[in-house]
Coordinates of C-alpha atoms in Angstrom, one line a residue:
X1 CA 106.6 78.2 102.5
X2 CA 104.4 81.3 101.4
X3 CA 100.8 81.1 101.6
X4 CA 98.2 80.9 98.7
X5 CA 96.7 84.0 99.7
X6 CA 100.1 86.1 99.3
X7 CA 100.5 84.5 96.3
X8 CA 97.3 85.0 94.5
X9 CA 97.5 88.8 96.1
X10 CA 100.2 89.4 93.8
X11 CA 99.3 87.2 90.8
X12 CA 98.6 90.5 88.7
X13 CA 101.8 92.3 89.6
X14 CA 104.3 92.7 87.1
X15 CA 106.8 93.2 90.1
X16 CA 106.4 89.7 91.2
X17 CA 107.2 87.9 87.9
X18 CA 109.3 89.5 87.4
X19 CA 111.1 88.7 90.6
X20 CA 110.2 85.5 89.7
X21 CA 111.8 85.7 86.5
X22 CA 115.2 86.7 88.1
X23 CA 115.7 84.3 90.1
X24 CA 116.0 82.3 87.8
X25 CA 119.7 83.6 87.0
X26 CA 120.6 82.2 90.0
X27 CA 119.4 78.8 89.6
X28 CA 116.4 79.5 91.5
X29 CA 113.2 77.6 89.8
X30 CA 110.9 74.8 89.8
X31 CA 111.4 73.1 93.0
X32 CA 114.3 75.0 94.1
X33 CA 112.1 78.2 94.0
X34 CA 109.5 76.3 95.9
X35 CA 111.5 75.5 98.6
X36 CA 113.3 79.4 97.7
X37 CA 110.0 81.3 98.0
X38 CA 108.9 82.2 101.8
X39 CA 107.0 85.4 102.4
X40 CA 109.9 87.3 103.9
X41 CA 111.7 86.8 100.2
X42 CA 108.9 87.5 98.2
X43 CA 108.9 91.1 100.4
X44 CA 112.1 91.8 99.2
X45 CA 111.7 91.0 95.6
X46 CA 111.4 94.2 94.7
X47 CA 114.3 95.3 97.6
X48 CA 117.9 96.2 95.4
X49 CA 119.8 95.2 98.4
X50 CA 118.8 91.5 98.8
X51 CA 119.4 91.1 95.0
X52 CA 122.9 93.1 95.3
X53 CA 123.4 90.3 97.9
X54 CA 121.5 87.6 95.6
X55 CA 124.6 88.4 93.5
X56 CA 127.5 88.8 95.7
X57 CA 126.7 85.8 96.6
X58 CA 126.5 83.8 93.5
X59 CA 130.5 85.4 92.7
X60 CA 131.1 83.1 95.8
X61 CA 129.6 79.9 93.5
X62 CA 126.3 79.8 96.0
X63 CA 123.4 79.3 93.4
X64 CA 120.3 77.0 93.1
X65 CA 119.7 74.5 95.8
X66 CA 123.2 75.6 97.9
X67 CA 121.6 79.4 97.9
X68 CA 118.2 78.0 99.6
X69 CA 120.3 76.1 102.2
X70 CA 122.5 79.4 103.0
X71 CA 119.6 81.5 103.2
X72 CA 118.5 79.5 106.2
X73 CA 119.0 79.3 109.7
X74 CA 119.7 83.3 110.5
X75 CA 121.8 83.8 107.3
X76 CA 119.2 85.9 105.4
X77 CA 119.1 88.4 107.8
X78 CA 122.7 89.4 107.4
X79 CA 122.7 90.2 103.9
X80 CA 123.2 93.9 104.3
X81 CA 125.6 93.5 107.3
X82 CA 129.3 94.9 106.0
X83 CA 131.0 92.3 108.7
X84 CA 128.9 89.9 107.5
X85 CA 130.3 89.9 103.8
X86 CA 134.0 90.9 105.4
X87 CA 133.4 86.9 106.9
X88 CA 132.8 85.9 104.2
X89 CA 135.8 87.2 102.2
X90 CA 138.1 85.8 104.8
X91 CA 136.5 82.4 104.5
X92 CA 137.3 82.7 100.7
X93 CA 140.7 82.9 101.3
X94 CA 141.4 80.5 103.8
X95 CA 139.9 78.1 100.8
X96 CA 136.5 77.9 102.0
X97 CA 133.7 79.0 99.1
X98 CA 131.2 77.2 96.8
X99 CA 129.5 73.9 98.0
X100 CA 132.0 73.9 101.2
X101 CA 130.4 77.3 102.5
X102 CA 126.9 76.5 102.0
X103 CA 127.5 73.3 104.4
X104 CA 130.0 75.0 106.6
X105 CA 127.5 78.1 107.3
X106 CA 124.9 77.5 110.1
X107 CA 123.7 80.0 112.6
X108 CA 126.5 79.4 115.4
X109 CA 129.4 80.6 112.4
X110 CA 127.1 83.0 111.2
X111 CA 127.2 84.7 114.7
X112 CA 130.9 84.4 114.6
X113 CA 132.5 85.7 111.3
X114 CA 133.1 89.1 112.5
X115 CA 135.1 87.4 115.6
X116 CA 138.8 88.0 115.4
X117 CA 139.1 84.6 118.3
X118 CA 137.3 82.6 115.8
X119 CA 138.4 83.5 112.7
X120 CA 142.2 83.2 114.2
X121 CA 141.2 79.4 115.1
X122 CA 140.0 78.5 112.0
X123 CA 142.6 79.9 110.1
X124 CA 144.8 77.4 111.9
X125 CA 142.6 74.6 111.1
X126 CA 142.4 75.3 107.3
X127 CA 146.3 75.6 107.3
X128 CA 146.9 72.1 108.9
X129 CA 143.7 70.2 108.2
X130 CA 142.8 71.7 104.7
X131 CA 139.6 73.8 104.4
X132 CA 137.5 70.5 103.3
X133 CA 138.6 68.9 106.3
X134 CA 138.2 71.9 108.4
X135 CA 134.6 71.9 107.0
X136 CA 133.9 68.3 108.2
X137 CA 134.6 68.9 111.5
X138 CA 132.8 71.7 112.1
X139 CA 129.8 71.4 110.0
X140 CA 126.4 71.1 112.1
X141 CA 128.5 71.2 114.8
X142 CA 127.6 74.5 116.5
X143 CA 129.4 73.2 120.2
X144 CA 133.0 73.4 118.5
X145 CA 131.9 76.2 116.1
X146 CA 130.9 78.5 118.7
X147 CA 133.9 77.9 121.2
X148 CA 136.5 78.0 118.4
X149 CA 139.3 80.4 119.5
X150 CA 143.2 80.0 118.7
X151 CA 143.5 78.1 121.6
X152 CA 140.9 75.7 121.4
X153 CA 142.1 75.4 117.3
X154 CA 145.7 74.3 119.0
X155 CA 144.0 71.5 121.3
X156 CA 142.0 70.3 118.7
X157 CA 145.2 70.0 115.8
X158 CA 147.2 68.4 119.2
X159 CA 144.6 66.0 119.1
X160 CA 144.6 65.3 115.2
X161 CA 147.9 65.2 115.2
X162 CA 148.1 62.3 118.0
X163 CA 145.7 60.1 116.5
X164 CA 147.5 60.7 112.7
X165 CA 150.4 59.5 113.8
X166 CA 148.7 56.3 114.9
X167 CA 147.4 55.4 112.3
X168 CA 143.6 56.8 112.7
X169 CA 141.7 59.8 110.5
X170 CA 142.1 62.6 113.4
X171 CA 139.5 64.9 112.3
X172 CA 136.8 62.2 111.6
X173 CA 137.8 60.1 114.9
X174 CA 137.5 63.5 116.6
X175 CA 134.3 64.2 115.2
X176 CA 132.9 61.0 115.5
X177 CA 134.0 61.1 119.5
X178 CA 132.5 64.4 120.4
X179 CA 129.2 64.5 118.5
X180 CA 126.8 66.8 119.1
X181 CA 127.5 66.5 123.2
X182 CA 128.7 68.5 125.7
X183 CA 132.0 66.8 124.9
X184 CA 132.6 69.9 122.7
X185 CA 133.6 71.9 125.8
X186 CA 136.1 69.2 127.2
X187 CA 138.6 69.3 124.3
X188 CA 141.7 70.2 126.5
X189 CA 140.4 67.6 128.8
X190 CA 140.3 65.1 125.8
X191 CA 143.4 66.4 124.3
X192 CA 145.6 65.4 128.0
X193 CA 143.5 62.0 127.8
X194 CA 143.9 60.7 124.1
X195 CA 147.9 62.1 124.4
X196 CA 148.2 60.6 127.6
X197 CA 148.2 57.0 125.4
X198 CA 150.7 56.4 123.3
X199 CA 150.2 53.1 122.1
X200 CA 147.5 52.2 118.9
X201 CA 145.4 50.0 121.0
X202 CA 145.5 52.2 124.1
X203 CA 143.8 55.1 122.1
X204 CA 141.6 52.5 120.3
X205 CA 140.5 51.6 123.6
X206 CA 139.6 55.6 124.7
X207 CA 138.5 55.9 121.2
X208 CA 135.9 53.2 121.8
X209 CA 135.0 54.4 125.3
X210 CA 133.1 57.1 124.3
X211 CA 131.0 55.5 121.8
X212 CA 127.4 55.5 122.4
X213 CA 124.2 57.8 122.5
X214 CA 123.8 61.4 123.7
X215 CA 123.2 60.5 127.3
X216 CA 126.6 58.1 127.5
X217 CA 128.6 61.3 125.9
X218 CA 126.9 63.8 128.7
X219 CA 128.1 61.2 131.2
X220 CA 131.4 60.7 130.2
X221 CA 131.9 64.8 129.2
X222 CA 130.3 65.2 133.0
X223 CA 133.0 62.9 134.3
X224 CA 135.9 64.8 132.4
X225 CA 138.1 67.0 134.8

């Protein structure tokens, strides 16, 4: 949060409220411009380009609270970055925008939207999964964010696919198996296991194998050739 001393420094500038004053057109007030207001933004108040991208944004439905949480984690940074806002326009048509982008975004896709590998796979996902589903999978998850590529895209909808058939939610069994654990690199390795079965109770019992804590999930992913 910004300190009291750059805030009473600029108590007496007219610049600052009205900053202050604008932000409120995009939702940003009261608590939301508590949690808003760091010093790097109150730097730029007076910057055209972050409120060009204050705006760009907002066309995308990211306002109020969802604009604090994009503006985190490395996002901010990127406001002025032309393949930054290409990302985003590509996101927008493969159905991801609004509250599904502010969740989706996190410093790992950030990294990534100018990379044609990972912008292939997750076209793919969107087209079979749907984008909300798409979203799910890889929110806070920057292990499968950051090695999505066409092929990995393929071995994860192989897998989705396998478990739909059988009755289970493939995306959220995925999810649920992989975690935040190495597992994330061992999807082909998962994908010959979980296809391998092709009973209900056989990939229950997989399913189940894997459940536990970080350090089972490092174990088993260790154990996965």
């Amino acid at each position: 949060l910004i300190s009291r001393r750059s805030i009473a420094a600029r108590l007496d500038d007219e610049a600052f409220w009205a900053g202050l004053t604008r932000l409120g057109d995009f939702g940003i007030s009261n608590n939301v411009l508590v949690k808003f207001m760091n010093n790097g933004v109150m730097g730029r108040l007076e910057d055209k380009a972050f409120w060009s991208g204050l705006a760009r944004l907002g066309e995308l439905g990211i306002v109020g609270d969802g604009l604090v949480k994009f503006m985190s984690d490395g996002v901010a940074k990127r406001l002025e970055d032309k393949a930054f806002w290409a990302g985003l326009t590509r996101l927008d048509k493969f159905g991801i925008s609004g509250y599904e982008l502010v969740v989706f975004m996190n410093g790992s896709v950030a990294a990534r939207l100018d990379n044609d590998d990972f912008m292939d796979g997750l076209s793919s996902l969107c087209s079979e999964l749907s984008p909300l589903a798409t979203v799910e999978l890889l929110k806070n998850n920057g292990g499968l964010a950051s090695r999505l590529t066409p092929a990995y895209a393929r071995s994860i909808l192989s897998i989705t696919r396998h478990l739909d058939a059988h009755g289970f939610e493939g995306a959220k069994r995925l999810k649920t198996l992989i975690g935040s654990s190495p597992l994330a690199g061992k999807v082909p390795e998962l994908e010959a296991l979980l296809l391998a079965a092709d009973r209900a109770d056989k990939i229950e019992a997989i399913l189940q194998s894997f459940r536990g804590n970080g350090k089972k999930k490092r174990a088993m992913a260790a154990n996965l050739v």
